[in-house]
Tab-separated table of C-alpha atoms in Angstrom:
chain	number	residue	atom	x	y	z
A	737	UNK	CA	0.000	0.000	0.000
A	738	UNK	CA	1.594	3.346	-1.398
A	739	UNK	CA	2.622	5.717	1.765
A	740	UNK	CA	1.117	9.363	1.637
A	741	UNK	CA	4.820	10.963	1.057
A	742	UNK	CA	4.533	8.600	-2.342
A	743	UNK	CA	1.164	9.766	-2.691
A	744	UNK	CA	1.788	13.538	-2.031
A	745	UNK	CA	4.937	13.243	-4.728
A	746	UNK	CA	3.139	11.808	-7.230
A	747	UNK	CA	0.442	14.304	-7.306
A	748	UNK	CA	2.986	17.109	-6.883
A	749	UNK	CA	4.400	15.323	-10.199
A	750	UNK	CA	0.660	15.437	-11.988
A	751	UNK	CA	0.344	19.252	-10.825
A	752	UNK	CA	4.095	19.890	-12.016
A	753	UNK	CA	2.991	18.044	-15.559
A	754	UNK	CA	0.029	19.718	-16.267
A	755	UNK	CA	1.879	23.088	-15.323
A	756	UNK	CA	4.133	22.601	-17.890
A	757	UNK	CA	1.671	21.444	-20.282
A	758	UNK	CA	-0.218	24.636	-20.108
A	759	UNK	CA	2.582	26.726	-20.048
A	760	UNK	CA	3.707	25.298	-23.124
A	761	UNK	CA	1.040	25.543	-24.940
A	762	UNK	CA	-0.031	29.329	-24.190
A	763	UNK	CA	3.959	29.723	-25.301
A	764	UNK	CA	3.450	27.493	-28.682
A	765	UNK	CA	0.532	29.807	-29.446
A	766	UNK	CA	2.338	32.832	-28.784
A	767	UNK	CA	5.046	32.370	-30.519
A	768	UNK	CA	4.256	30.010	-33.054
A	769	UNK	CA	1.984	32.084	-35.031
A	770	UNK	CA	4.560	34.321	-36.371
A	771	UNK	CA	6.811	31.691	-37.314
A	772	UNK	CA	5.268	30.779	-41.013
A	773	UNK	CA	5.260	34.434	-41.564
A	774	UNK	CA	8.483	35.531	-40.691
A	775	UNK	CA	9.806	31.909	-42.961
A	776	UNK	CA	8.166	34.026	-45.674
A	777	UNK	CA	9.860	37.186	-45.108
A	778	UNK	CA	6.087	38.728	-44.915
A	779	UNK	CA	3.704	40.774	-42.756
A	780	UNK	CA	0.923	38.723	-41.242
A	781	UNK	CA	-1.618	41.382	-43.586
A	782	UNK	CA	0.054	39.918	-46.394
A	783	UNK	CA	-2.334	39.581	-49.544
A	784	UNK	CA	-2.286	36.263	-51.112
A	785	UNK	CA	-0.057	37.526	-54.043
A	786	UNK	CA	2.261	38.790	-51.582
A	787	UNK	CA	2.326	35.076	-50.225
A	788	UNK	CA	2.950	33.439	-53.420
A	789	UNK	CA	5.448	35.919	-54.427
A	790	UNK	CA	7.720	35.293	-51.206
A	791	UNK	CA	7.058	31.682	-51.765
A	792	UNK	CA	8.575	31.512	-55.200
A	793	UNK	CA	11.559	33.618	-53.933
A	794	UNK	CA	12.602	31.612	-50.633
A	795	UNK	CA	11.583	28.475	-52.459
A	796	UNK	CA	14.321	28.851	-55.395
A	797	UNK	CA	16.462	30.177	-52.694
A	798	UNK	CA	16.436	27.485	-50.986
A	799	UNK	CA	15.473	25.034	-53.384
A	800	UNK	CA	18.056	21.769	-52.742
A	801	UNK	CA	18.930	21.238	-56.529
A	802	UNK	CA	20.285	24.677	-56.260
A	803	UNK	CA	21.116	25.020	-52.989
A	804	UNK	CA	24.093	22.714	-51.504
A	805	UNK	CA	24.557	24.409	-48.130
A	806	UNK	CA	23.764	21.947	-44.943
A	807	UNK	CA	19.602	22.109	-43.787
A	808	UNK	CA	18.431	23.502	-47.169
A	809	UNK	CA	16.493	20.540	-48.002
A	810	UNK	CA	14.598	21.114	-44.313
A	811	UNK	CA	14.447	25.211	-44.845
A	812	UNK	CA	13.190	24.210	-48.658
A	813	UNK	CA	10.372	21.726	-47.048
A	814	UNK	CA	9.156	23.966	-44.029
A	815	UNK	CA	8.870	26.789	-46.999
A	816	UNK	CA	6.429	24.921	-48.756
A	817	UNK	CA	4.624	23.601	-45.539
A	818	UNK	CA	4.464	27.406	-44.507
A	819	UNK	CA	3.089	28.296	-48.276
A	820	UNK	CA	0.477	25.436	-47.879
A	821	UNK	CA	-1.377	26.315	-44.821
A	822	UNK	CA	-1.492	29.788	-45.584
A	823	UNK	CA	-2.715	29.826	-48.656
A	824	UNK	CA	-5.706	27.417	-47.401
A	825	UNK	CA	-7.712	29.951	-45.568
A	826	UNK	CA	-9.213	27.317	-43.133
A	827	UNK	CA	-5.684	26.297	-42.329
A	828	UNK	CA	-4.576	30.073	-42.007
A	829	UNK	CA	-7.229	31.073	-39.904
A	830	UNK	CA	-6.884	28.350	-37.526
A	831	UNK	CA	-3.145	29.160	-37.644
A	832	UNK	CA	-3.428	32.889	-37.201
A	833	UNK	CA	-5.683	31.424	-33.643
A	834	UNK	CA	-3.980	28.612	-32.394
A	835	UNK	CA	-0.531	28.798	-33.784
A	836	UNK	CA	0.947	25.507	-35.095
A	837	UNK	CA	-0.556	23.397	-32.426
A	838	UNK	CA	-3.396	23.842	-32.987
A	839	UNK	CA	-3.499	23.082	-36.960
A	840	UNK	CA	-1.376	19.751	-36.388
A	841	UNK	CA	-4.770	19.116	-33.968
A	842	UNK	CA	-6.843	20.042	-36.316
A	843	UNK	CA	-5.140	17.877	-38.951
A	844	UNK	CA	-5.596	15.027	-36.515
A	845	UNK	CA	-8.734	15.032	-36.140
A	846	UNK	CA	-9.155	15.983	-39.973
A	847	UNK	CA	-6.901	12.479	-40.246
A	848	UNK	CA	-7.961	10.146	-37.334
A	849	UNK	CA	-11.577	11.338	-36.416
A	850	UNK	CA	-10.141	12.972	-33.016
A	851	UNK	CA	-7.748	12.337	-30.859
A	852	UNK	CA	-5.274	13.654	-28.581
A	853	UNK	CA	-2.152	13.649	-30.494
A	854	UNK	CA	-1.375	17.081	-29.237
A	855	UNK	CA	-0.560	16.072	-25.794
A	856	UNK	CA	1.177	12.784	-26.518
A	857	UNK	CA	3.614	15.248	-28.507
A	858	UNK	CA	3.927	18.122	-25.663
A	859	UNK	CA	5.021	14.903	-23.141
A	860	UNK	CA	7.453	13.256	-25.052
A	861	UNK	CA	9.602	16.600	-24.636
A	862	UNK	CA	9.151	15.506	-21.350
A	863	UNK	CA	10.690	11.946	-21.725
A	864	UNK	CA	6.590	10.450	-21.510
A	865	UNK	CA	7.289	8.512	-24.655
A	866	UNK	CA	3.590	6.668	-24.490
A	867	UNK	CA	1.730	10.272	-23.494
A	868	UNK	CA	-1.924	10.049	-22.361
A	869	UNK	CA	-3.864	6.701	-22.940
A	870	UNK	CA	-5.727	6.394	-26.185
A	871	UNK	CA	-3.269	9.531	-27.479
A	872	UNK	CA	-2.750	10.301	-30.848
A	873	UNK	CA	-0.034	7.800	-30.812
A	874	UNK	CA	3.400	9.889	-30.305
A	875	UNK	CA	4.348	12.122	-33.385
A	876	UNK	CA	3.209	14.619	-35.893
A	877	UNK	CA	0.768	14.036	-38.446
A	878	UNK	CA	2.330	13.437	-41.969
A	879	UNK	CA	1.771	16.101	-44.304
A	880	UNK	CA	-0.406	15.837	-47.520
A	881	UNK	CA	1.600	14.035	-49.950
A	882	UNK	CA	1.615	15.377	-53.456
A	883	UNK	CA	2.993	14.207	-56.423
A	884	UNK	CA	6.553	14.819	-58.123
A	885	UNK	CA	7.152	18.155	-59.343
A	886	UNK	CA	7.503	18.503	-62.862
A	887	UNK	CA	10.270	20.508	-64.815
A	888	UNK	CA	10.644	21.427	-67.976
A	889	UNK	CA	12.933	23.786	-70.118
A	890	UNK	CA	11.719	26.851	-71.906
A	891	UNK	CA	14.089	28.122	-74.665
A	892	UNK	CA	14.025	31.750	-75.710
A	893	UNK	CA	15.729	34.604	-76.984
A	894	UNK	CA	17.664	36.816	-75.867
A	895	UNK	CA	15.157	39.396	-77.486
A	896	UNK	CA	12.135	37.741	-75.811
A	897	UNK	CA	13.934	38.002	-72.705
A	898	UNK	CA	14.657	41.758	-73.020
A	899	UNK	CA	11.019	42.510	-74.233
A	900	UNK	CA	8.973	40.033	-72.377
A	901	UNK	CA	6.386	38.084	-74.101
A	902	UNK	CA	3.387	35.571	-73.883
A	903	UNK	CA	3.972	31.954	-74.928
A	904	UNK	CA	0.702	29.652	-75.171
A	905	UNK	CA	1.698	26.027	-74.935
A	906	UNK	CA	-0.209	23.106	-74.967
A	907	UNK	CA	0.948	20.450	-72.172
A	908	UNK	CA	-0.239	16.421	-71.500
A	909	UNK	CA	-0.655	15.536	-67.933
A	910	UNK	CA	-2.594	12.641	-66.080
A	911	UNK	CA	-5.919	13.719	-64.163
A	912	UNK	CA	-7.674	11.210	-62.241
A	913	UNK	CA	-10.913	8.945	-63.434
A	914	UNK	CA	-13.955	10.849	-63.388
A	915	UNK	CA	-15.320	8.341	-61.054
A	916	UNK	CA	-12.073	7.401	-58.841
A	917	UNK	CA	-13.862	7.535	-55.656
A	918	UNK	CA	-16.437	4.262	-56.857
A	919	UNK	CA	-12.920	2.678	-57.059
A	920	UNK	CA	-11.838	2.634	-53.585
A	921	UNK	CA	-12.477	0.197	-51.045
A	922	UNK	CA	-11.805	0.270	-47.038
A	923	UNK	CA	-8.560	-1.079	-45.787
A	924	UNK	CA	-7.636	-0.376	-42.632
A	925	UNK	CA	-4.102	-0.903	-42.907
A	926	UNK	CA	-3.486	1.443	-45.332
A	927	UNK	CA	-1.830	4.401	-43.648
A	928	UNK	CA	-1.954	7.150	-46.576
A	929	UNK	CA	-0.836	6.985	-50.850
A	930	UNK	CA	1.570	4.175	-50.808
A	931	UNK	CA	2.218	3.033	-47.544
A	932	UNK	CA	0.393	-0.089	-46.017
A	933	UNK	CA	0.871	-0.879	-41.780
A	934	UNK	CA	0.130	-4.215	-40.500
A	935	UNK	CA	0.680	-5.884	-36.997
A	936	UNK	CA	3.344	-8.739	-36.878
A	937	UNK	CA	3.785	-10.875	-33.833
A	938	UNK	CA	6.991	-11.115	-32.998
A	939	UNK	CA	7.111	-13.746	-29.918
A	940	UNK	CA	3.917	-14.326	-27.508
A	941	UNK	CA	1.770	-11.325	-26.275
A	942	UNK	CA	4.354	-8.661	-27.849
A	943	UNK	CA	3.792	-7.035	-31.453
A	944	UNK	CA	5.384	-4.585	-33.775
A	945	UNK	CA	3.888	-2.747	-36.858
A	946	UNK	CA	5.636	-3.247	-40.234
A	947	UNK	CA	5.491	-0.616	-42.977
A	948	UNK	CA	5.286	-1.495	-46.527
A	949	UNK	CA	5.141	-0.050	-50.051
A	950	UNK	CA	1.584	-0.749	-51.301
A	951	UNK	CA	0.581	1.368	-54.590
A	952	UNK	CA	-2.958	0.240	-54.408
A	953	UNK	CA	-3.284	2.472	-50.780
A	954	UNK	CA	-4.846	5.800	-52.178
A	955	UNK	CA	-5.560	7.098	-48.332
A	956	UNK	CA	-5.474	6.717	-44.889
A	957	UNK	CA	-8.370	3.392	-44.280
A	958	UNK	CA	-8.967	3.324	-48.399
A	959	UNK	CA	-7.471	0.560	-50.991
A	960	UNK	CA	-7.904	1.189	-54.787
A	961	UNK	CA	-9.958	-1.984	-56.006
A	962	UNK	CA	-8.203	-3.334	-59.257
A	963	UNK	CA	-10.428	-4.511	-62.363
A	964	UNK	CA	-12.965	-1.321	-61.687
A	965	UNK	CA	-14.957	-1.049	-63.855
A	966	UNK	CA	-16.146	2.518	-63.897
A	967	UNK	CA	-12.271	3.447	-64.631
A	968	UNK	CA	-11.349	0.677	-66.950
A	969	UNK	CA	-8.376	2.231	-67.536
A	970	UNK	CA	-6.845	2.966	-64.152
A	971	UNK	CA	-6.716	5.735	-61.893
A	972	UNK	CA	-5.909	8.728	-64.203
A	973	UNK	CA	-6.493	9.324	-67.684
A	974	UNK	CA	-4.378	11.542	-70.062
A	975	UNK	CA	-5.774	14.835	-70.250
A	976	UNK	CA	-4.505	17.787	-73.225
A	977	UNK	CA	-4.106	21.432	-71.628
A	978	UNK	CA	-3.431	24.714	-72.897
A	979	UNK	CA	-1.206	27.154	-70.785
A	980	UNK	CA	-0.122	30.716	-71.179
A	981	UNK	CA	2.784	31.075	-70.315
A	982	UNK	CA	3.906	35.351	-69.042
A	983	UNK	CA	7.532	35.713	-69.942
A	984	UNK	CA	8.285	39.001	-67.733
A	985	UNK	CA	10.729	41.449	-68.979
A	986	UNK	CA	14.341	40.480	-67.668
A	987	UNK	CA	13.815	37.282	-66.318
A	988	UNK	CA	16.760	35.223	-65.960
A	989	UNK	CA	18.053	31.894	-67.322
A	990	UNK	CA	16.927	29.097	-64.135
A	991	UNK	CA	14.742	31.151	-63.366
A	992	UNK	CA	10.990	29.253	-63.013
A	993	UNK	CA	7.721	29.855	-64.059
A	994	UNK	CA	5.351	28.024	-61.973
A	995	UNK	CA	1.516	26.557	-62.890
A	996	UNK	CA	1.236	25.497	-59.273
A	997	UNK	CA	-0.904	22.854	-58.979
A	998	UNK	CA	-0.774	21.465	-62.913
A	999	UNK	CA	1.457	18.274	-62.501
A	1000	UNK	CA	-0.099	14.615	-62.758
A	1001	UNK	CA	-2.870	13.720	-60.433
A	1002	UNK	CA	-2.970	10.808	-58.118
A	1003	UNK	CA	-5.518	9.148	-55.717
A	1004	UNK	CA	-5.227	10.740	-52.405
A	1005	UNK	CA	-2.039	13.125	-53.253
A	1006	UNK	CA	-2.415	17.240	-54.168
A	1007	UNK	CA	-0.990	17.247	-58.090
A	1008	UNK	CA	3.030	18.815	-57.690
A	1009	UNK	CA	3.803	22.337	-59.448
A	1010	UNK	CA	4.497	22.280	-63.212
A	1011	UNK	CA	7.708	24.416	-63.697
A	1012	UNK	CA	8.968	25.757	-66.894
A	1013	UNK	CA	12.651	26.303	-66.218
A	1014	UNK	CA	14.304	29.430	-68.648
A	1015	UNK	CA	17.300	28.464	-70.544
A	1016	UNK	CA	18.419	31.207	-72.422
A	1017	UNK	CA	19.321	30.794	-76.675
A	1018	UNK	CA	23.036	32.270	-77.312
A	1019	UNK	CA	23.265	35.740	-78.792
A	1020	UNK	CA	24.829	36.573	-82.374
A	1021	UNK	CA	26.403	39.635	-80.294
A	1022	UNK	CA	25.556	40.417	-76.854
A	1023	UNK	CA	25.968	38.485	-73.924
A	1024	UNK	CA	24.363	38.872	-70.976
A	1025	UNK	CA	25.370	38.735	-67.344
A	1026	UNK	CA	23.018	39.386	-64.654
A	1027	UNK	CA	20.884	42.710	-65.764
A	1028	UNK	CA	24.328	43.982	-67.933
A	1029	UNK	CA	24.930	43.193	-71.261
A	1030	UNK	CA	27.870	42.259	-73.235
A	1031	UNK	CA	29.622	43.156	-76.724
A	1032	UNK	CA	33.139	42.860	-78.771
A	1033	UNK	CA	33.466	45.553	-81.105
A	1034	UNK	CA	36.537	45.435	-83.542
A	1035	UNK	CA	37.731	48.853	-84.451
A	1036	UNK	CA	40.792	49.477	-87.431
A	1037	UNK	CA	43.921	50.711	-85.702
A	1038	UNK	CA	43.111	54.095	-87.157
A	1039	UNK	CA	39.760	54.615	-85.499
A	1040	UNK	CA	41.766	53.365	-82.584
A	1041	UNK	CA	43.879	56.374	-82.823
A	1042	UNK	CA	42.179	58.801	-84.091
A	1043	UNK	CA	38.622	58.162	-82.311
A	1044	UNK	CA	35.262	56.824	-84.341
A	1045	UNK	CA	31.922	57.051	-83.560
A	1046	UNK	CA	29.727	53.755	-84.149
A	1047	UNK	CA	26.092	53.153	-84.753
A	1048	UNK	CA	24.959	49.780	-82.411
A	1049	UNK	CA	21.144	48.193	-82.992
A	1050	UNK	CA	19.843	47.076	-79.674
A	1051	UNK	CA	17.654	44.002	-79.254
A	1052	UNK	CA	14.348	45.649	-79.550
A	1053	UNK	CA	15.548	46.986	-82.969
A	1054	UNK	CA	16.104	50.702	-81.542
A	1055	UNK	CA	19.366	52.179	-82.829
A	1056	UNK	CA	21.897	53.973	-80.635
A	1057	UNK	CA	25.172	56.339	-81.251
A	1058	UNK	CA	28.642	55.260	-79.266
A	1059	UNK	CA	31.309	58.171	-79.663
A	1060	UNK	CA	34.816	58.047	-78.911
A	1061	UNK	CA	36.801	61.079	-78.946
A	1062	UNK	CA	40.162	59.756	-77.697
A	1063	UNK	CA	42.896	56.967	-78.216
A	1064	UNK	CA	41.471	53.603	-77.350
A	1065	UNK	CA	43.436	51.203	-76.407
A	1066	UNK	CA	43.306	47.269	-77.101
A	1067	UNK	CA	40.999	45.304	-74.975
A	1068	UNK	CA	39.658	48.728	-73.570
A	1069	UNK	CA	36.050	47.981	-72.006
A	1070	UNK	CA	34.014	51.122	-72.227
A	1071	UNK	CA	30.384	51.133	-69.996
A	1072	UNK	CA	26.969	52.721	-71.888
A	1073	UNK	CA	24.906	53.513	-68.535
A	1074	UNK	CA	21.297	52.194	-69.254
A	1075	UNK	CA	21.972	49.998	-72.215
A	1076	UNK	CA	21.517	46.628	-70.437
A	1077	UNK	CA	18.508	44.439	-69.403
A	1078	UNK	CA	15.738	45.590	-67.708
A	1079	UNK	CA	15.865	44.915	-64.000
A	1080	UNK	CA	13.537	42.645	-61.965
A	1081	UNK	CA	12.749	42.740	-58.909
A	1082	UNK	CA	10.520	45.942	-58.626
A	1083	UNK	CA	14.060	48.176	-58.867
A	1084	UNK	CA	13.078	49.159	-62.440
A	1085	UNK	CA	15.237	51.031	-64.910
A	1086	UNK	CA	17.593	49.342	-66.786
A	1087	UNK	CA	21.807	47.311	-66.540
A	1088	UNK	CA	24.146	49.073	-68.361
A	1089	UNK	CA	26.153	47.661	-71.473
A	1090	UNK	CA	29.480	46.978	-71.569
A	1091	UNK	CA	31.568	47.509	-75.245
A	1092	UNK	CA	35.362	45.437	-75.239
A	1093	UNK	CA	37.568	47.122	-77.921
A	1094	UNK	CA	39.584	44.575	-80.209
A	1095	UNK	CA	42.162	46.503	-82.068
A	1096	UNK	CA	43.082	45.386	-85.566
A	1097	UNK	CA	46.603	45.994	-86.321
A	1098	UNK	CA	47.511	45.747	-89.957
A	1099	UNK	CA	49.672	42.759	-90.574
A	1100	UNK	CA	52.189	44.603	-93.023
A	1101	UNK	CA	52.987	48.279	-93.928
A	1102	UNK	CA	54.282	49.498	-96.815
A	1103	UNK	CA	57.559	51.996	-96.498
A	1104	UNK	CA	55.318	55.114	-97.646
A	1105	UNK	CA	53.352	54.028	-94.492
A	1106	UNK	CA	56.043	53.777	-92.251
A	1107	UNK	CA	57.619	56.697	-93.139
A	1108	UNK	CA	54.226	58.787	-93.179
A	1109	UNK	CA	53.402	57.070	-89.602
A	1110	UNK	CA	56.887	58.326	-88.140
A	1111	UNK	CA	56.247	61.534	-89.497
A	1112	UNK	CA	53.144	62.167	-87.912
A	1113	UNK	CA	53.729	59.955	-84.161
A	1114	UNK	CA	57.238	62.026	-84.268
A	1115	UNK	CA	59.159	58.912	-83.985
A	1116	UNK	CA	62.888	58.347	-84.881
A	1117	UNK	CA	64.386	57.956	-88.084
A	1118	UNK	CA	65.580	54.282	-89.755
A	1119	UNK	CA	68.993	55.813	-89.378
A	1120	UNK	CA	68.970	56.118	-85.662
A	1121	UNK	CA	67.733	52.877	-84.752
């Protein structure tokens, strides 16, 4: 029989527990709610462009194919987790309330029909590993799944690039059966898309579960029943699209343009984003660097000396007048403020261009030409050399 001193501690324990269960939760909710924002770089008024702007800015900073640095791959994932819940204006408001606490309970119960899962995760900080009885069973919810991500070049000009332009393409992606959901049948081992859990005895009176890879799992409790005959030929079809695709003044080569939404569809998985990456066509003449532009120019070693003025076409076709009064000399790099690409980024206005100077000295002079050179330079006589 326990002694009241055991007693007494263990309900100085419960009151200690549930002390620092409140605590941390008023803290979580605090706190928490500025977290997705500030991930974003935004205000929490932010307008939904303003989201998806930031998005596409911390995401391709961050993105891990382009990114190499140590815990990009996490910063890239929490980005798009962030970008998820709040563009979803159930998920934002609940956010903008309870912090993220209370959307991974809300998810729970979205996921398991109720639950405590809240508190079995608050404890195991704690070292409670097991949490409350009949808890949500120790861990976060796992996100939404969605399907690959699909990318695809996009070749164009220089020109296009300098003047913008519209681009209508016409893509082939897989949408799902008109009738999927007829196809589906309950299962409860099926955990979410692809992953099947079943109970394995492993010696007398003690289990373990075993995860497997199980395509025909669509969703948490639902199996996709094979031979259906309301989609005879699977779970998605092959569907023809027709996108428009805004090619923004300046853009730059790896630089994405995002349909988000727009990849393949699958049973119980958000489609992925359909990404047309730029890759930039070589130049005749310019080349470009950043917002500046590039050019060689040879000159004649008398323009060289005796200055030149040159007439350049730009790539929108609009003509422009470079004068040099002075002696240039080889490999001189003269800079033609404004001449560049236009700028993105809001800053406006345009790079400037950048002209190299390649001097072309004649390969053989006559004596008239020598003489007639020394004449005018001043230089010394044949007979003094």
């Amino acid at each position: 029989m326990p002694s009241l001193r055991q007693s007494s501690t263990r309900t100085m324990l419960t009151q200690f527990l549930l002390t620092l269960l409140l605590l941390h939760t008023q803290i979580h909710r605090i706190t928490a709610a500025e977290d997705f924002y500030k991930l974003l770089g935004i205000s929490r008024k932010a307008t939904q462009k303003e989201i998806k702007k930031a998005y596409r800015s911390k995401s391709l900073e961050f993105h891990p194919d382009k990114n190499k640095n140590e815990g990009a791959a996490e910063k890239f994932a929490e980005i798009a987790y962030a970008y998820e819940v709040l563009t979803d204006e159930e998920k934002k408001n609940i956010y903008d309330r309870h912090g993220e606490e209370g959307l991974k309970q809300h998810e729970q119960r979205q996921g398991q029909g109720g639950g405590h899962g809240g508190f079995d995760d608050i404890f195991s900080h704690f070292g409670f590993g097991g949490g409350f009885p009949g808890g949500g069973g120790g861990g976060r919810q796992q996100r939404e799944q969605s399907t690959p991500n699909i990318n695809i070049p996009l070749r164009v000009s220089l020109k296009q690039l300098y003047l913008g332009d519209t681009i209508e393409v016409e893509y082939v992606r897989q949408t799902l059966c008109v009738n999927w959901q007829e196809c589906m049948k309950a299962n409860q081992e099926c955990q979410g898309p692809g992953v099947k859990v079943r109970m394995q005895q492993i010696a007398p009176g003690f289990v373990q579960q075993v995860q497997q890879r199980d395509e025909r799992c669509v969703a948490r409790g639902k199996m996709w029943s094979s031979n259906c005959r309301v989609c005879p030929d699977g779970q998605t079809q092959s569907e023809k699209i027709d996108l428009t695709i805004d090619l923004q003044k300046g853009m730059y080569p790896g630089e994405p343009i995002t349909f988000d939404g727009v990849a393949d569809e699958k049973p119980g998985m958000n489609p992925g984003d359909l990404n047309f990456v730029i890759t930039q066509e070589k130049h005749e003449y310019y080349h470009r660097d950043g917002d500046h532009l590039y050019v060689t120019m040879e000159i004649p070693l008398v323009d060289a000396l005796t200055g030149f003025k040159h007439e350049f076409e730009h790539l929108d076709g609009h003509k422009f007048i470079v004068n040099v009064d002075g002696v240039t000399e080889c490999d001189h790099v003269m800079r033609v403020s404004g001449k560049g690409m236009p700028r993105r980024g809001g800053r406006g206005g345009f790079g400037d261009l950048f002209i190299t100077f390649d001097v072309d000295f004649p390969e053989t002079l006559t004596v008239e030409q020598k003489k007639g050179i020394r004449t005018i330079l001043g230089g010394r006589g044949s007979d003094e050399l």
